[in-house]
Amino acid sequence: MTRVFSGIKPTGHLTLGNYLGAVRRWAAVDQYARDALFCVVDLHALTVEHDPARVRRLTRQAATLLLAAGLEPERCTLFVQSHVDEHARLSYLLECVATDGEARRMIQYKEKAAREREGGRSVRLSLLTYPVLMAADILAHGADEVPVGEDQQQHVELTRALATRFNQRYGHVFTVPVATRPGVAARVMDLQDPRSKMGKSGGAGAGVVHLLDEPEVVRRKVMRAVTDSGTEVVHDPEGRPGVSNLLEILAACGTAEPADPVALAGAYGSYGALKRDTADAVVEALRPVRERHREWAADPGGVDEVLRRGAERARAVARPTVDAAYRAVGLLPAV
Ligand code: TYM
């Protein structure tokens, strides 16, 4: 059976971008059709200055939200990265396969490192090695597919390169995975700044829709979205990023099978009508998440139990592959 692995960082409230780009597919498709593992990747939250208590709180919150988004513990494996040592164990071996140049070419590294320097902070070494840890996450579990949004594509490409190089050098150990991404809304943009990605660390931003935003809040954010000069509704992400973003969101939220944003554009004569329908569609898409969240949030012991069982299964999946990698590179097995 095809195996799927994906992860989410506990660095802020989950956003509509996370949902449409990744999480919704995990719940709607991957957990039914695949052997699926999903991970709250807490180690990745330590690559920039962090507050320990906040990371702990956001880790449990992300797990609760993934359950609220529809992950079913009987159908998939949900766990926390730091509960499974194999990720960090494998990461070091992959650092011995990756090159410094390769890591420095990662777009997210360049952007985030620049942000740290601008803020007068030093750049943690883990920010540079982060994509190698991500490769370890994926390869430890022998994933065939990695369902992610567009911004993670380059990291999955690096993962493929490392797996291929390792296998060539030391013998076949790793499955070479492919990234899968949604047909629409693979990169949801900030509603106030449609040339930037909608991100968790967008703060209280009026341009970021969070999964648990109340319907009125969602409506207000969508109705106030920055649109472009001009009045015609067309799908043109380069020239008209604001309107195109709304069309993508509407296409992704409007029906079970994403509609085509280009075709949708023809149905609208004004920005106002497009915003109203988009706001309604987002509110409806998030309604079941809010409802299920009430139940899971009332049962933190239940969430902990899901994570405990998830970690147990994930360890059992990853251990043999990581052990095989240790042997393959020449490390003497412990007796
Ligand atoms: P993270 O936590 O930033 O995002 C989680 C998932 O949400 C997607 N996403 C988006 N999709 C569309 N539009 C957006 N605006 C948007 N923002 C986020 C991301 O593409 C991702 O799929 N490095 C990863 C976490 C990770 C991981 C892994 C993922 C660590 N190890 C192994 C897959 C496999 C990250 O920072 O995702």
mmCIF file with all atom_site columns, C-alpha atoms in Angstrom, residues 22-195:
data_model
loop_
_atom_site.group_PDB
_atom_site.id
_atom_site.type_symbol
_atom_site.label_atom_id
_atom_site.label_alt_id
_atom_site.label_comp_id
_atom_site.label_asym_id
_atom_site.label_entity_id
_atom_site.label_seq_id
_atom_site.pdbx_PDB_ins_code
_atom_site.Cartn_x
_atom_site.Cartn_y
_atom_site.Cartn_z
_atom_site.occupancy
_atom_site.B_iso_or_equiv
_atom_site.pdbx_formal_charge
_atom_site.auth_seq_id
_atom_site.auth_comp_id
_atom_site.auth_asym_id
_atom_site.auth_atom_id
_atom_site.pdbx_PDB_model_num
ATOM 1   C CA . ALA A 1 22  ? -2.286  20.207 2.925  1.00 0.00 ? 22  ALA A CA 1
ATOM 2   C CA . VAL A 1 23  ? -4.458  19.194 5.872  1.00 0.00 ? 23  VAL A CA 1
ATOM 3   C CA . ARG A 1 24  ? -7.795  18.963 4.109  1.00 0.00 ? 24  ARG A CA 1
ATOM 4   C CA . ARG A 1 25  ? -6.429  16.401 1.662  1.00 0.00 ? 25  ARG A CA 1
ATOM 5   C CA . TRP A 1 26  ? -4.856  14.395 4.485  1.00 0.00 ? 26  TRP A CA 1
ATOM 6   C CA . ALA A 1 27  ? -8.302  14.071 6.031  1.00 0.00 ? 27  ALA A CA 1
ATOM 7   C CA . ALA A 1 28  ? -10.393 13.706 2.888  1.00 0.00 ? 28  ALA A CA 1
ATOM 8   C CA . VAL A 1 29  ? -8.209  11.456 0.767  1.00 0.00 ? 29  VAL A CA 1
ATOM 9   C CA . ASP A 1 30  ? -4.902  10.275 2.159  1.00 0.00 ? 30  ASP A CA 1
ATOM 10  C CA . GLN A 1 31  ? -6.065  8.628  5.369  1.00 0.00 ? 31  GLN A CA 1
ATOM 11  C CA . TYR A 1 32  ? -8.613  6.526  3.472  1.00 0.00 ? 32  TYR A CA 1
ATOM 12  C CA . ALA A 1 33  ? -6.612  5.524  0.436  1.00 0.00 ? 33  ALA A CA 1
ATOM 13  C CA . ARG A 1 34  ? -3.130  5.240  1.902  1.00 0.00 ? 34  ARG A CA 1
ATOM 14  C CA . ASP A 1 35  ? -1.095  4.044  4.855  1.00 0.00 ? 35  ASP A CA 1
ATOM 15  C CA . ALA A 1 36  ? -0.826  7.533  6.273  1.00 0.00 ? 36  ALA A CA 1
ATOM 16  C CA . LEU A 1 37  ? 1.363   9.075  8.968  1.00 0.00 ? 37  LEU A CA 1
ATOM 17  C CA . PHE A 1 38  ? 0.960   12.690 10.067 1.00 0.00 ? 38  PHE A CA 1
ATOM 18  C CA . CYS A 1 39  ? 3.306   14.441 12.405 1.00 0.00 ? 39  CYS A CA 1
ATOM 19  C CA . VAL A 1 40  ? 3.382   17.593 14.503 1.00 0.00 ? 40  VAL A CA 1
ATOM 20  C CA . VAL A 1 41  ? 7.011   18.441 13.821 1.00 0.00 ? 41  VAL A CA 1
ATOM 21  C CA . ASP A 1 42  ? 7.945   20.148 17.080 1.00 0.00 ? 42  ASP A CA 1
ATOM 22  C CA . LEU A 1 43  ? 11.724  19.955 16.585 1.00 0.00 ? 43  LEU A CA 1
ATOM 23  C CA . HIS A 1 44  ? 11.267  22.205 13.573 1.00 0.00 ? 44  HIS A CA 1
ATOM 24  C CA . ALA A 1 45  ? 9.752   24.871 15.846 1.00 0.00 ? 45  ALA A CA 1
ATOM 25  C CA . LEU A 1 46  ? 13.115  25.347 17.592 1.00 0.00 ? 46  LEU A CA 1
ATOM 26  C CA . THR A 1 47  ? 14.990  26.722 14.585 1.00 0.00 ? 47  THR A CA 1
ATOM 27  C CA . VAL A 1 48  ? 14.210  30.321 15.520 1.00 0.00 ? 48  VAL A CA 1
ATOM 28  C CA . GLU A 1 49  ? 13.932  32.018 18.898 1.00 0.00 ? 49  GLU A CA 1
ATOM 29  C CA . HIS A 1 50  ? 11.103  30.285 20.757 1.00 0.00 ? 50  HIS A CA 1
ATOM 30  C CA . ASP A 1 51  ? 9.267   30.258 24.034 1.00 0.00 ? 51  ASP A CA 1
ATOM 31  C CA . PRO A 1 52  ? 9.329   26.696 25.459 1.00 0.00 ? 52  PRO A CA 1
ATOM 32  C CA . ALA A 1 53  ? 5.872   26.936 27.051 1.00 0.00 ? 53  ALA A CA 1
ATOM 33  C CA . ARG A 1 54  ? 4.402   28.226 23.801 1.00 0.00 ? 54  ARG A CA 1
ATOM 34  C CA . VAL A 1 55  ? 5.907   25.412 21.731 1.00 0.00 ? 55  VAL A CA 1
ATOM 35  C CA . ARG A 1 56  ? 4.431   22.885 24.175 1.00 0.00 ? 56  ARG A CA 1
ATOM 36  C CA . ARG A 1 57  ? 1.005   24.531 24.024 1.00 0.00 ? 57  ARG A CA 1
ATOM 37  C CA . LEU A 1 58  ? 1.037   24.868 20.232 1.00 0.00 ? 58  LEU A CA 1
ATOM 38  C CA . THR A 1 59  ? 2.098   21.244 19.806 1.00 0.00 ? 59  THR A CA 1
ATOM 39  C CA . ARG A 1 60  ? -0.961  19.965 21.653 1.00 0.00 ? 60  ARG A CA 1
ATOM 40  C CA . GLN A 1 61  ? -3.097  22.572 19.905 1.00 0.00 ? 61  GLN A CA 1
ATOM 41  C CA . ALA A 1 62  ? -1.885  21.495 16.448 1.00 0.00 ? 62  ALA A CA 1
ATOM 42  C CA . ALA A 1 63  ? -2.618  17.841 17.235 1.00 0.00 ? 63  ALA A CA 1
ATOM 43  C CA . THR A 1 64  ? -6.107  18.782 18.464 1.00 0.00 ? 64  THR A CA 1
ATOM 44  C CA . LEU A 1 65  ? -6.717  20.816 15.318 1.00 0.00 ? 65  LEU A CA 1
ATOM 45  C CA . LEU A 1 66  ? -5.600  17.996 13.048 1.00 0.00 ? 66  LEU A CA 1
ATOM 46  C CA . LEU A 1 67  ? -8.141  15.734 14.733 1.00 0.00 ? 67  LEU A CA 1
ATOM 47  C CA . ALA A 1 68  ? -10.724 18.498 14.403 1.00 0.00 ? 68  ALA A CA 1
ATOM 48  C CA . ALA A 1 69  ? -9.855  18.771 10.716 1.00 0.00 ? 69  ALA A CA 1
ATOM 49  C CA . GLY A 1 70  ? -10.964 15.183 10.340 1.00 0.00 ? 70  GLY A CA 1
ATOM 50  C CA . LEU A 1 71  ? -7.962  12.924 10.902 1.00 0.00 ? 71  LEU A CA 1
ATOM 51  C CA . GLU A 1 72  ? -9.332  9.700  12.385 1.00 0.00 ? 72  GLU A CA 1
ATOM 52  C CA . PRO A 1 73  ? -6.994  7.868  14.779 1.00 0.00 ? 73  PRO A CA 1
ATOM 53  C CA . GLU A 1 74  ? -8.303  4.497  13.560 1.00 0.00 ? 74  GLU A CA 1
ATOM 54  C CA . ARG A 1 75  ? -7.406  5.358  9.979  1.00 0.00 ? 75  ARG A CA 1
ATOM 55  C CA . CYS A 1 76  ? -4.046  7.101  10.264 1.00 0.00 ? 76  CYS A CA 1
ATOM 56  C CA . THR A 1 77  ? -1.084  7.537  12.569 1.00 0.00 ? 77  THR A CA 1
ATOM 57  C CA . LEU A 1 78  ? -0.841  10.932 14.266 1.00 0.00 ? 78  LEU A CA 1
ATOM 58  C CA . PHE A 1 79  ? 2.180   11.648 16.442 1.00 0.00 ? 79  PHE A CA 1
ATOM 59  C CA . VAL A 1 80  ? 4.657   14.216 17.708 1.00 0.00 ? 80  VAL A CA 1
ATOM 60  C CA . GLN A 1 81  ? 8.098   14.236 16.081 1.00 0.00 ? 81  GLN A CA 1
ATOM 61  C CA . SER A 1 82  ? 10.138  14.473 19.303 1.00 0.00 ? 82  SER A CA 1
ATOM 62  C CA . HIS A 1 83  ? 8.406   11.348 20.657 1.00 0.00 ? 83  HIS A CA 1
ATOM 63  C CA . VAL A 1 84  ? 10.130  9.278  17.990 1.00 0.00 ? 84  VAL A CA 1
ATOM 64  C CA . ASP A 1 85  ? 13.945  9.384  18.234 1.00 0.00 ? 85  ASP A CA 1
ATOM 65  C CA . GLU A 1 86  ? 14.431  7.989  14.747 1.00 0.00 ? 86  GLU A CA 1
ATOM 66  C CA . HIS A 1 87  ? 13.909  11.405 13.128 1.00 0.00 ? 87  HIS A CA 1
ATOM 67  C CA . ALA A 1 88  ? 16.872  13.036 14.868 1.00 0.00 ? 88  ALA A CA 1
ATOM 68  C CA . ARG A 1 89  ? 18.914  9.841  14.578 1.00 0.00 ? 89  ARG A CA 1
ATOM 69  C CA . LEU A 1 90  ? 18.528  9.752  10.826 1.00 0.00 ? 90  LEU A CA 1
ATOM 70  C CA . SER A 1 91  ? 18.955  13.477 10.374 1.00 0.00 ? 91  SER A CA 1
ATOM 71  C CA . TYR A 1 92  ? 22.632  13.291 11.332 1.00 0.00 ? 92  TYR A CA 1
ATOM 72  C CA . LEU A 1 93  ? 23.340  10.566 8.780  1.00 0.00 ? 93  LEU A CA 1
ATOM 73  C CA . LEU A 1 94  ? 21.681  12.661 6.084  1.00 0.00 ? 94  LEU A CA 1
ATOM 74  C CA . GLU A 1 95  ? 23.792  15.659 7.103  1.00 0.00 ? 95  GLU A CA 1
ATOM 75  C CA . CYS A 1 96  ? 26.711  13.472 6.118  1.00 0.00 ? 96  CYS A CA 1
ATOM 76  C CA . VAL A 1 97  ? 25.183  13.033 2.664  1.00 0.00 ? 97  VAL A CA 1
ATOM 77  C CA . ALA A 1 98  ? 23.915  16.582 2.044  1.00 0.00 ? 98  ALA A CA 1
ATOM 78  C CA . THR A 1 99  ? 26.262  19.406 1.116  1.00 0.00 ? 99  THR A CA 1
ATOM 79  C CA . ASP A 1 100 ? 26.574  22.849 2.623  1.00 0.00 ? 100 ASP A CA 1
ATOM 80  C CA . GLY A 1 101 ? 25.828  24.435 -0.764 1.00 0.00 ? 101 GLY A CA 1
ATOM 81  C CA . GLU A 1 102 ? 22.679  22.410 -1.184 1.00 0.00 ? 102 GLU A CA 1
ATOM 82  C CA . ALA A 1 103 ? 21.349  23.543 2.186  1.00 0.00 ? 103 ALA A CA 1
ATOM 83  C CA . ARG A 1 104 ? 22.186  27.202 1.521  1.00 0.00 ? 104 ARG A CA 1
ATOM 84  C CA . ARG A 1 105 ? 20.233  27.150 -1.745 1.00 0.00 ? 105 ARG A CA 1
ATOM 85  C CA . MET A 1 106 ? 16.915  26.501 0.006  1.00 0.00 ? 106 MET A CA 1
ATOM 86  C CA . ILE A 1 107 ? 14.604  29.459 -0.537 1.00 0.00 ? 107 ILE A CA 1
ATOM 87  C CA . GLN A 1 108 ? 13.004  29.209 2.906  1.00 0.00 ? 108 GLN A CA 1
ATOM 88  C CA . TYR A 1 109 ? 16.437  29.224 4.537  1.00 0.00 ? 109 TYR A CA 1
ATOM 89  C CA . LYS A 1 110 ? 17.448  32.338 2.631  1.00 0.00 ? 110 LYS A CA 1
ATOM 90  C CA . GLU A 1 111 ? 14.215  34.144 3.494  1.00 0.00 ? 111 GLU A CA 1
ATOM 91  C CA . LYS A 1 112 ? 14.125  33.153 7.148  1.00 0.00 ? 112 LYS A CA 1
ATOM 92  C CA . ALA A 1 113 ? 17.829  33.743 7.716  1.00 0.00 ? 113 ALA A CA 1
ATOM 93  C CA . ALA A 1 114 ? 17.445  37.236 6.215  1.00 0.00 ? 114 ALA A CA 1
ATOM 94  C CA . ARG A 1 115 ? 14.504  37.908 8.548  1.00 0.00 ? 115 ARG A CA 1
ATOM 95  C CA . GLU A 1 116 ? 16.536  36.826 11.580 1.00 0.00 ? 116 GLU A CA 1
ATOM 96  C CA . ARG A 1 117 ? 19.453  39.046 10.605 1.00 0.00 ? 117 ARG A CA 1
ATOM 97  C CA . GLU A 1 118 ? 17.157  42.018 9.938  1.00 0.00 ? 118 GLU A CA 1
ATOM 98  C CA . GLY A 1 119 ? 15.693  41.543 13.404 1.00 0.00 ? 119 GLY A CA 1
ATOM 99  C CA . GLY A 1 120 ? 19.207  41.641 14.882 1.00 0.00 ? 120 GLY A CA 1
ATOM 100 C CA . ARG A 1 121 ? 19.057  37.963 15.889 1.00 0.00 ? 121 ARG A CA 1
ATOM 101 C CA . SER A 1 122 ? 21.668  35.358 15.144 1.00 0.00 ? 122 SER A CA 1
ATOM 102 C CA . VAL A 1 123 ? 20.797  32.578 12.718 1.00 0.00 ? 123 VAL A CA 1
ATOM 103 C CA . ARG A 1 124 ? 20.601  29.192 14.391 1.00 0.00 ? 124 ARG A CA 1
ATOM 104 C CA . LEU A 1 125 ? 22.527  26.418 12.690 1.00 0.00 ? 125 LEU A CA 1
ATOM 105 C CA . SER A 1 126 ? 19.353  24.322 12.829 1.00 0.00 ? 126 SER A CA 1
ATOM 106 C CA . LEU A 1 127 ? 17.682  26.774 10.429 1.00 0.00 ? 127 LEU A CA 1
ATOM 107 C CA . LEU A 1 128 ? 20.233  25.725 7.826  1.00 0.00 ? 128 LEU A CA 1
ATOM 108 C CA . THR A 1 129 ? 19.941  21.995 8.560  1.00 0.00 ? 129 THR A CA 1
ATOM 109 C CA . TYR A 1 130 ? 16.149  22.085 8.889  1.00 0.00 ? 130 TYR A CA 1
ATOM 110 C CA . PRO A 1 131 ? 15.421  20.669 5.406  1.00 0.00 ? 131 PRO A CA 1
ATOM 111 C CA . VAL A 1 132 ? 17.733  17.754 6.170  1.00 0.00 ? 132 VAL A CA 1
ATOM 112 C CA . LEU A 1 133 ? 15.683  16.966 9.275  1.00 0.00 ? 133 LEU A CA 1
ATOM 113 C CA . MET A 1 134 ? 12.591  17.209 7.097  1.00 0.00 ? 134 MET A CA 1
ATOM 114 C CA . ALA A 1 135 ? 14.156  14.716 4.694  1.00 0.00 ? 135 ALA A CA 1
ATOM 115 C CA . ALA A 1 136 ? 14.797  12.426 7.661  1.00 0.00 ? 136 ALA A CA 1
ATOM 116 C CA . ASP A 1 137 ? 11.135  12.737 8.703  1.00 0.00 ? 137 ASP A CA 1
ATOM 117 C CA . ILE A 1 138 ? 10.044  11.534 5.297  1.00 0.00 ? 138 ILE A CA 1
ATOM 118 C CA . LEU A 1 139 ? 12.708  8.901  4.606  1.00 0.00 ? 139 LEU A CA 1
ATOM 119 C CA . ALA A 1 140 ? 12.581  7.288  8.059  1.00 0.00 ? 140 ALA A CA 1
ATOM 120 C CA . HIS A 1 141 ? 9.003   6.301  7.340  1.00 0.00 ? 141 HIS A CA 1
ATOM 121 C CA . GLY A 1 142 ? 9.579   5.015  3.823  1.00 0.00 ? 142 GLY A CA 1
ATOM 122 C CA . ALA A 1 143 ? 7.003   7.414  2.414  1.00 0.00 ? 143 ALA A CA 1
ATOM 123 C CA . ASP A 1 144 ? 6.070   7.154  -1.260 1.00 0.00 ? 144 ASP A CA 1
ATOM 124 C CA . GLU A 1 145 ? 4.082   10.385 -1.268 1.00 0.00 ? 145 GLU A CA 1
ATOM 125 C CA . VAL A 1 146 ? 4.358   13.654 0.627  1.00 0.00 ? 146 VAL A CA 1
ATOM 126 C CA . PRO A 1 147 ? 1.213   15.793 0.392  1.00 0.00 ? 147 PRO A CA 1
ATOM 127 C CA . VAL A 1 148 ? 2.315   19.412 0.878  1.00 0.00 ? 148 VAL A CA 1
ATOM 128 C CA . GLY A 1 149 ? 1.625   22.925 -0.310 1.00 0.00 ? 149 GLY A CA 1
ATOM 129 C CA . GLU A 1 150 ? 3.795   24.547 -2.956 1.00 0.00 ? 150 GLU A CA 1
ATOM 130 C CA . ASP A 1 151 ? 6.235   26.140 -0.489 1.00 0.00 ? 151 ASP A CA 1
ATOM 131 C CA . GLN A 1 152 ? 7.523   22.731 0.607  1.00 0.00 ? 152 GLN A CA 1
ATOM 132 C CA . GLN A 1 153 ? 8.173   21.462 -2.906 1.00 0.00 ? 153 GLN A CA 1
ATOM 133 C CA . GLN A 1 154 ? 11.860  22.404 -2.876 1.00 0.00 ? 154 GLN A CA 1
ATOM 134 C CA . HIS A 1 155 ? 12.418  20.569 0.411  1.00 0.00 ? 155 HIS A CA 1
ATOM 135 C CA . VAL A 1 156 ? 10.871  17.416 -1.010 1.00 0.00 ? 156 VAL A CA 1
ATOM 136 C CA . GLU A 1 157 ? 13.145  17.761 -4.061 1.00 0.00 ? 157 GLU A CA 1
ATOM 137 C CA . LEU A 1 158 ? 16.125  17.874 -1.687 1.00 0.00 ? 158 LEU A CA 1
ATOM 138 C CA . THR A 1 159 ? 14.751  14.787 0.072  1.00 0.00 ? 159 THR A CA 1
ATOM 139 C CA . ARG A 1 160 ? 14.639  12.956 -3.252 1.00 0.00 ? 160 ARG A CA 1
ATOM 140 C CA . ALA A 1 161 ? 18.203  13.970 -4.052 1.00 0.00 ? 161 ALA A CA 1
ATOM 141 C CA . LEU A 1 162 ? 19.480  12.797 -0.646 1.00 0.00 ? 162 LEU A CA 1
ATOM 142 C CA . ALA A 1 163 ? 17.630  9.479  -0.846 1.00 0.00 ? 163 ALA A CA 1
ATOM 143 C CA . THR A 1 164 ? 18.955  8.792  -4.324 1.00 0.00 ? 164 THR A CA 1
ATOM 144 C CA . ARG A 1 165 ? 22.538  9.721  -3.381 1.00 0.00 ? 165 ARG A CA 1
ATOM 145 C CA . PHE A 1 166 ? 22.445  7.635  -0.217 1.00 0.00 ? 166 PHE A CA 1
ATOM 146 C CA . ASN A 1 167 ? 21.075  4.605  -2.077 1.00 0.00 ? 167 ASN A CA 1
ATOM 147 C CA . GLN A 1 168 ? 23.742  4.929  -4.779 1.00 0.00 ? 168 GLN A CA 1
ATOM 148 C CA . ARG A 1 169 ? 26.562  5.277  -2.280 1.00 0.00 ? 169 ARG A CA 1
ATOM 149 C CA . TYR A 1 170 ? 25.580  2.773  0.371  1.00 0.00 ? 170 TYR A CA 1
ATOM 150 C CA . GLY A 1 171 ? 23.011  0.437  -1.176 1.00 0.00 ? 171 GLY A CA 1
ATOM 151 C CA . HIS A 1 172 ? 19.281  0.650  -1.404 1.00 0.00 ? 172 HIS A CA 1
ATOM 152 C CA . VAL A 1 173 ? 17.748  1.730  1.907  1.00 0.00 ? 173 VAL A CA 1
ATOM 153 C CA . PHE A 1 174 ? 15.324  4.559  1.134  1.00 0.00 ? 174 PHE A CA 1
ATOM 154 C CA . THR A 1 175 ? 12.163  4.900  -0.901 1.00 0.00 ? 175 THR A CA 1
ATOM 155 C CA . VAL A 1 176 ? 12.462  7.977  -3.128 1.00 0.00 ? 176 VAL A CA 1
ATOM 156 C CA . PRO A 1 177 ? 9.282   9.957  -2.433 1.00 0.00 ? 177 PRO A CA 1
ATOM 157 C CA . VAL A 1 178 ? 7.259   12.350 -4.568 1.00 0.00 ? 178 VAL A CA 1
ATOM 158 C CA . ALA A 1 179 ? 5.520   15.526 -3.429 1.00 0.00 ? 179 ALA A CA 1
ATOM 159 C CA . THR A 1 180 ? 1.826   15.754 -4.183 1.00 0.00 ? 180 THR A CA 1
ATOM 160 C CA . ARG A 1 181 ? 0.014   19.056 -4.094 1.00 0.00 ? 181 ARG A CA 1
ATOM 161 C CA . PRO A 1 182 ? -3.572  20.180 -4.547 1.00 0.00 ? 182 PRO A CA 1
ATOM 162 C CA . GLY A 1 183 ? -4.804  21.208 -7.986 1.00 0.00 ? 183 GLY A CA 1
ATOM 163 C CA . VAL A 1 184 ? -5.917  24.586 -6.619 1.00 0.00 ? 184 VAL A CA 1
ATOM 164 C CA . ALA A 1 185 ? -4.898  26.643 -3.596 1.00 0.00 ? 185 ALA A CA 1
ATOM 165 C CA . ALA A 1 186 ? -1.434  25.067 -3.376 1.00 0.00 ? 186 ALA A CA 1
ATOM 166 C CA . ARG A 1 187 ? -0.248  28.518 -2.311 1.00 0.00 ? 187 ARG A CA 1
ATOM 167 C CA . VAL A 1 188 ? -2.887  30.550 -0.501 1.00 0.00 ? 188 VAL A CA 1
ATOM 168 C CA . MET A 1 189 ? -1.839  34.174 -0.264 1.00 0.00 ? 189 MET A CA 1
ATOM 169 C CA . ASP A 1 190 ? -2.265  36.685 2.582  1.00 0.00 ? 190 ASP A CA 1
ATOM 170 C CA . LEU A 1 191 ? -5.568  38.518 2.121  1.00 0.00 ? 191 LEU A CA 1
ATOM 171 C CA . GLN A 1 192 ? -3.981  41.901 2.951  1.00 0.00 ? 192 GLN A CA 1
ATOM 172 C CA . ASP A 1 193 ? -0.773  41.290 1.021  1.00 0.00 ? 193 ASP A CA 1
ATOM 173 C CA . PRO A 1 194 ? -1.585  38.918 -1.835 1.00 0.00 ? 194 PRO A CA 1
ATOM 174 C CA . ARG A 1 195 ? 2.027   38.809 -3.003 1.00 0.00 ? 195 ARG A CA 1
#
